[in-house]
Amino acid sequence: MATAVRAFVGVGANLGDAPATVRAALQALQRLPQSRWVASSSLYRSAPLDAPGPDFVNAVVELRTELGPQALLQHLQAIEQRFGRVRGARNAPRTLDLDLLLYGELCIDEPALTLPHPRAHLRGFVLRPLAELDPQLSLPGLGAIAIWLQRAADQPVHRMAADLE
């Protein structure tokens, strides 16, 4: 049996009922094979970066998984397809976006997968929920999440109250 790896998945949506979609995606992630759900962050609302469209609702999930990084990515993309994800322009509005942010300490740069996620350290909507789950987290090859979070402090990211989602 393979050793379980700590992985973090970003969840986001800004089309349709985005909070409901994110909550449903969180449930789908709980059923990933060879994986154990550890925790999820609160939901956060933020304006899209470098693109028009409605606000995004985002969260981050922590998993322990025995799936390899490419296999995990394939499962994430299958969940996106079930939710009607259409891949278009970068940063375009979407029904669901699942990003493999971190996979243990792995650093890779391949055409289909870059780890850590290539823009995670620049995005407040990723950093805030990651820091909620583990304020001491270090991004492989990039350093402490707390430093990156300070650098992204000018990006408005609002934690959603559970009763207002």
PDB file of C-alpha atoms in Angstrom:
ATOM      1  CA  MET A   1       0.000   0.000   0.000  1.00  0.00           C
ATOM      2  CA  ALA A   2       1.304   3.451  -0.947  1.00  0.00           C
ATOM      3  CA  THR A   3       2.085   6.112   1.622  1.00  0.00           C
ATOM      4  CA  ALA A   4      -0.536   8.838   1.894  1.00  0.00           C
ATOM      5  CA  VAL A   5       0.615  12.293   0.816  1.00  0.00           C
ATOM      6  CA  ARG A   6      -0.724  15.577   2.157  1.00  0.00           C
ATOM      7  CA  ALA A   7      -2.379  17.451  -0.717  1.00  0.00           C
ATOM      8  CA  PHE A   8      -4.316  20.702  -0.961  1.00  0.00           C
ATOM      9  CA  VAL A   9      -7.006  21.362  -3.557  1.00  0.00           C
ATOM     10  CA  GLY A  10      -8.398  24.790  -4.411  1.00  0.00           C
ATOM     11  CA  VAL A  11     -12.132  24.936  -5.130  1.00  0.00           C
ATOM     12  CA  GLY A  12     -13.761  27.876  -6.900  1.00  0.00           C
ATOM     13  CA  ALA A  13     -16.864  28.859  -8.841  1.00  0.00           C
ATOM     14  CA  ASN A  14     -18.481  32.059 -10.089  1.00  0.00           C
ATOM     15  CA  LEU A  15     -21.313  30.967 -12.373  1.00  0.00           C
ATOM     16  CA  GLY A  16     -24.777  29.958 -11.208  1.00  0.00           C
ATOM     17  CA  ASP A  17     -25.230  29.378  -7.471  1.00  0.00           C
ATOM     18  CA  ALA A  18     -21.506  29.460  -6.703  1.00  0.00           C
ATOM     19  CA  PRO A  19     -21.771  28.789  -2.935  1.00  0.00           C
ATOM     20  CA  ALA A  20     -23.973  25.738  -3.571  1.00  0.00           C
ATOM     21  CA  THR A  21     -21.622  24.502  -6.288  1.00  0.00           C
ATOM     22  CA  VAL A  22     -18.588  24.851  -4.021  1.00  0.00           C
ATOM     23  CA  ARG A  23     -20.373  23.000  -1.195  1.00  0.00           C
ATOM     24  CA  ALA A  24     -21.375  20.202  -3.612  1.00  0.00           C
ATOM     25  CA  ALA A  25     -17.796  19.991  -4.910  1.00  0.00           C
ATOM     26  CA  LEU A  26     -16.533  19.699  -1.326  1.00  0.00           C
ATOM     27  CA  GLN A  27     -18.833  16.703  -0.898  1.00  0.00           C
ATOM     28  CA  ALA A  28     -17.545  15.173  -4.145  1.00  0.00           C
ATOM     29  CA  LEU A  29     -13.963  15.550  -2.918  1.00  0.00           C
ATOM     30  CA  GLN A  30     -14.859  13.581   0.207  1.00  0.00           C
ATOM     31  CA  ARG A  31     -15.522  10.579  -2.046  1.00  0.00           C
ATOM     32  CA  LEU A  32     -12.197  10.549  -3.906  1.00  0.00           C
ATOM     33  CA  PRO A  33     -10.741   7.026  -4.091  1.00  0.00           C
ATOM     34  CA  GLN A  34      -7.620   6.184  -2.107  1.00  0.00           C
ATOM     35  CA  SER A  35      -7.971   9.497  -0.301  1.00  0.00           C
ATOM     36  CA  ARG A  36      -9.022  10.680   3.115  1.00  0.00           C
ATOM     37  CA  TRP A  37     -10.670  14.021   3.725  1.00  0.00           C
ATOM     38  CA  VAL A  38      -8.813  15.992   6.429  1.00  0.00           C
ATOM     39  CA  ALA A  39     -10.394  19.458   6.476  1.00  0.00           C
ATOM     40  CA  SER A  40     -11.818  22.277   4.413  1.00  0.00           C
ATOM     41  CA  SER A  41     -11.504  25.998   4.880  1.00  0.00           C
ATOM     42  CA  SER A  42     -14.324  28.463   5.183  1.00  0.00           C
ATOM     43  CA  LEU A  43     -15.804  29.810   1.971  1.00  0.00           C
ATOM     44  CA  TYR A  44     -14.311  33.076   0.709  1.00  0.00           C
ATOM     45  CA  ARG A  45     -15.641  35.611  -1.797  1.00  0.00           C
ATOM     46  CA  SER A  46     -13.354  37.600  -4.096  1.00  0.00           C
ATOM     47  CA  ALA A  47     -13.493  39.519  -7.354  1.00  0.00           C
ATOM     48  CA  PRO A  48     -12.007  37.744 -10.384  1.00  0.00           C
ATOM     49  CA  LEU A  49      -8.371  38.595 -11.088  1.00  0.00           C
ATOM     50  CA  ASP A  50      -7.512  39.953 -14.530  1.00  0.00           C
ATOM     51  CA  ALA A  51     -10.951  39.077 -15.918  1.00  0.00           C
ATOM     52  CA  PRO A  52     -14.535  40.312 -15.926  1.00  0.00           C
ATOM     53  CA  GLY A  53     -17.404  38.410 -14.358  1.00  0.00           C
ATOM     54  CA  PRO A  54     -19.160  37.831 -11.068  1.00  0.00           C
ATOM     55  CA  ASP A  55     -17.317  37.312  -7.785  1.00  0.00           C
ATOM     56  CA  PHE A  56     -15.785  33.919  -7.129  1.00  0.00           C
ATOM     57  CA  VAL A  57     -16.531  31.728  -4.142  1.00  0.00           C
ATOM     58  CA  ASN A  58     -13.426  29.795  -3.094  1.00  0.00           C
ATOM     59  CA  ALA A  59     -12.287  27.270  -0.507  1.00  0.00           C
ATOM     60  CA  VAL A  60      -9.338  24.937   0.004  1.00  0.00           C
ATOM     61  CA  VAL A  61      -9.479  21.264   0.969  1.00  0.00           C
ATOM     62  CA  GLU A  62      -6.748  19.282   2.681  1.00  0.00           C
ATOM     63  CA  LEU A  63      -6.528  15.587   1.795  1.00  0.00           C
ATOM     64  CA  ARG A  64      -4.326  12.631   2.545  1.00  0.00           C
ATOM     65  CA  THR A  65      -4.124  10.669  -0.681  1.00  0.00           C
ATOM     66  CA  GLU A  66      -2.435   7.586  -2.028  1.00  0.00           C
ATOM     67  CA  LEU A  67      -3.200   8.702  -5.589  1.00  0.00           C
ATOM     68  CA  GLY A  68      -0.229   9.982  -7.546  1.00  0.00           C
ATOM     69  CA  PRO A  69      -0.355  13.649  -8.533  1.00  0.00           C
ATOM     70  CA  GLN A  70      -1.402  12.998 -12.141  1.00  0.00           C
ATOM     71  CA  ALA A  71      -4.086  10.509 -11.066  1.00  0.00           C
ATOM     72  CA  LEU A  72      -5.410  12.988  -8.501  1.00  0.00           C
ATOM     73  CA  LEU A  73      -5.511  15.690 -11.176  1.00  0.00           C
ATOM     74  CA  GLN A  74      -7.490  13.368 -13.468  1.00  0.00           C
ATOM     75  CA  HIS A  75     -10.060  12.783 -10.706  1.00  0.00           C
ATOM     76  CA  LEU A  76     -10.331  16.541 -10.117  1.00  0.00           C
ATOM     77  CA  GLN A  77     -10.891  17.182 -13.818  1.00  0.00           C
ATOM     78  CA  ALA A  78     -13.569  14.452 -13.925  1.00  0.00           C
ATOM     79  CA  ILE A  79     -15.402  16.183 -11.059  1.00  0.00           C
ATOM     80  CA  GLU A  80     -15.161  19.513 -12.922  1.00  0.00           C
ATOM     81  CA  GLN A  81     -16.700  17.892 -16.013  1.00  0.00           C
ATOM     82  CA  ARG A  82     -19.584  16.481 -13.954  1.00  0.00           C
ATOM     83  CA  PHE A  83     -20.299  20.048 -12.852  1.00  0.00           C
ATOM     84  CA  GLY A  84     -20.325  21.303 -16.451  1.00  0.00           C
ATOM     85  CA  ARG A  85     -16.864  22.856 -16.572  1.00  0.00           C
ATOM     86  CA  VAL A  86     -15.952  24.165 -20.004  1.00  0.00           C
ATOM     87  CA  ARG A  87     -12.312  25.099 -20.480  1.00  0.00           C
ATOM     88  CA  GLY A  88     -12.062  28.452 -22.200  1.00  0.00           C
ATOM     89  CA  ALA A  89      -9.995  31.552 -21.718  1.00  0.00           C
ATOM     90  CA  ARG A  90      -7.682  31.792 -18.727  1.00  0.00           C
ATOM     91  CA  ASN A  91      -9.409  33.346 -15.680  1.00  0.00           C
ATOM     92  CA  ALA A  92     -12.785  33.175 -17.443  1.00  0.00           C
ATOM     93  CA  PRO A  93     -15.977  32.652 -15.423  1.00  0.00           C
ATOM     94  CA  ARG A  94     -16.560  28.998 -14.614  1.00  0.00           C
ATOM     95  CA  THR A  95     -19.070  26.646 -13.059  1.00  0.00           C
ATOM     96  CA  LEU A  96     -16.309  24.894 -11.083  1.00  0.00           C
ATOM     97  CA  ASP A  97     -12.546  25.086 -10.878  1.00  0.00           C
ATOM     98  CA  LEU A  98     -10.532  22.477  -8.962  1.00  0.00           C
ATOM     99  CA  ASP A  99      -6.807  23.185  -8.738  1.00  0.00           C
ATOM    100  CA  LEU A 100      -4.218  20.847  -7.282  1.00  0.00           C
ATOM    101  CA  LEU A 101      -2.296  23.426  -5.262  1.00  0.00           C
ATOM    102  CA  LEU A 102       0.197  21.318  -3.311  1.00  0.00           C
ATOM    103  CA  TYR A 103       1.131  17.656  -3.302  1.00  0.00           C
ATOM    104  CA  GLY A 104       3.449  17.008  -0.381  1.00  0.00           C
ATOM    105  CA  GLU A 105       6.783  18.705  -1.005  1.00  0.00           C
ATOM    106  CA  LEU A 106       6.701  17.869  -4.717  1.00  0.00           C
ATOM    107  CA  CYS A 107       7.953  20.480  -7.168  1.00  0.00           C
ATOM    108  CA  ILE A 108       7.307  19.616 -10.809  1.00  0.00           C
ATOM    109  CA  ASP A 109       6.817  21.548 -14.022  1.00  0.00           C
ATOM    110  CA  GLU A 110       5.178  19.437 -16.710  1.00  0.00           C
ATOM    111  CA  PRO A 111       2.826  20.469 -19.517  1.00  0.00           C
ATOM    112  CA  ALA A 112      -0.234  19.050 -17.740  1.00  0.00           C
ATOM    113  CA  LEU A 113       0.732  19.778 -14.128  1.00  0.00           C
ATOM    114  CA  THR A 114       2.882  22.277 -12.255  1.00  0.00           C
ATOM    115  CA  LEU A 115       3.387  21.945  -8.501  1.00  0.00           C
ATOM    116  CA  PRO A 116       3.086  23.926  -6.423  1.00  0.00           C
ATOM    117  CA  HIS A 117       0.335  25.554  -8.468  1.00  0.00           C
ATOM    118  CA  PRO A 118       2.154  28.237 -10.494  1.00  0.00           C
ATOM    119  CA  ARG A 119       0.082  31.189  -9.224  1.00  0.00           C
ATOM    120  CA  ALA A 120      -1.005  29.980  -5.765  1.00  0.00           C
ATOM    121  CA  HIS A 121       1.526  32.179  -3.982  1.00  0.00           C
ATOM    122  CA  LEU A 122       0.218  35.282  -5.767  1.00  0.00           C
ATOM    123  CA  ARG A 123      -3.497  34.860  -5.058  1.00  0.00           C
ATOM    124  CA  GLY A 124      -5.136  35.983  -1.865  1.00  0.00           C
ATOM    125  CA  PHE A 125      -8.151  33.753  -2.533  1.00  0.00           C
ATOM    126  CA  VAL A 126      -5.814  30.740  -2.350  1.00  0.00           C
ATOM    127  CA  LEU A 127      -3.517  31.972   0.409  1.00  0.00           C
ATOM    128  CA  ARG A 128      -6.229  32.980   2.902  1.00  0.00           C
ATOM    129  CA  PRO A 129      -7.959  29.565   2.973  1.00  0.00           C
ATOM    130  CA  LEU A 130      -4.588  27.754   2.938  1.00  0.00           C
ATOM    131  CA  ALA A 131      -3.453  29.811   5.924  1.00  0.00           C
ATOM    132  CA  GLU A 132      -6.736  29.055   7.691  1.00  0.00           C
ATOM    133  CA  LEU A 133      -5.996  25.336   7.365  1.00  0.00           C
ATOM    134  CA  ASP A 134      -2.300  25.602   8.265  1.00  0.00           C
ATOM    135  CA  PRO A 135      -0.859  29.020   9.200  1.00  0.00           C
ATOM    136  CA  GLN A 136       2.648  27.502   9.408  1.00  0.00           C
ATOM    137  CA  LEU A 137       2.501  26.018   5.905  1.00  0.00           C
ATOM    138  CA  SER A 138       5.513  26.455   3.658  1.00  0.00           C
ATOM    139  CA  LEU A 139       5.066  26.368  -0.100  1.00  0.00           C
ATOM    140  CA  PRO A 140       7.689  24.019  -1.588  1.00  0.00           C
ATOM    141  CA  GLY A 141      10.410  26.043  -3.282  1.00  0.00           C
ATOM    142  CA  LEU A 142       8.685  29.337  -2.366  1.00  0.00           C
ATOM    143  CA  GLY A 143       8.728  29.666   1.417  1.00  0.00           C
ATOM    144  CA  ALA A 144       6.344  30.542   4.211  1.00  0.00           C
ATOM    145  CA  ILE A 145       2.717  31.129   3.338  1.00  0.00           C
ATOM    146  CA  ALA A 146       2.582  33.975   5.876  1.00  0.00           C
ATOM    147  CA  ILE A 147       5.058  36.014   3.810  1.00  0.00           C
ATOM    148  CA  TRP A 148       3.106  35.491   0.590  1.00  0.00           C
ATOM    149  CA  LEU A 149      -0.147  36.332   2.358  1.00  0.00           C
ATOM    150  CA  GLN A 150       1.306  39.694   3.431  1.00  0.00           C
ATOM    151  CA  ARG A 151       2.344  40.393  -0.164  1.00  0.00           C
ATOM    152  CA  ALA A 152      -1.223  39.697  -1.347  1.00  0.00           C
ATOM    153  CA  ALA A 153      -2.823  41.836   1.376  1.00  0.00           C
ATOM    154  CA  ASP A 154      -4.092  44.351  -1.205  1.00  0.00           C
ATOM    155  CA  GLN A 155      -6.347  41.701  -2.779  1.00  0.00           C
ATOM    156  CA  PRO A 156      -9.795  41.873  -1.138  1.00  0.00           C
ATOM    157  CA  VAL A 157     -10.815  38.392  -0.011  1.00  0.00           C
ATOM    158  CA  HIS A 158     -13.795  38.139   2.317  1.00  0.00           C
ATOM    159  CA  ARG A 159     -14.596  35.170   4.520  1.00  0.00           C
ATOM    160  CA  MET A 160     -18.261  34.334   4.084  1.00  0.00           C
ATOM    161  CA  ALA A 161     -20.436  33.905   7.151  1.00  0.00           C
ATOM    162  CA  ALA A 162     -21.963  30.432   7.177  1.00  0.00           C
ATOM    163  CA  ASP A 163     -25.499  31.835   7.326  1.00  0.00           C
ATOM    164  CA  LEU A 164     -24.912  34.223   4.404  1.00  0.00           C
ATOM    165  CA  GLU A 165     -23.397  31.779   1.925  1.00  0.00           C
TER     166      GLU A 165
END
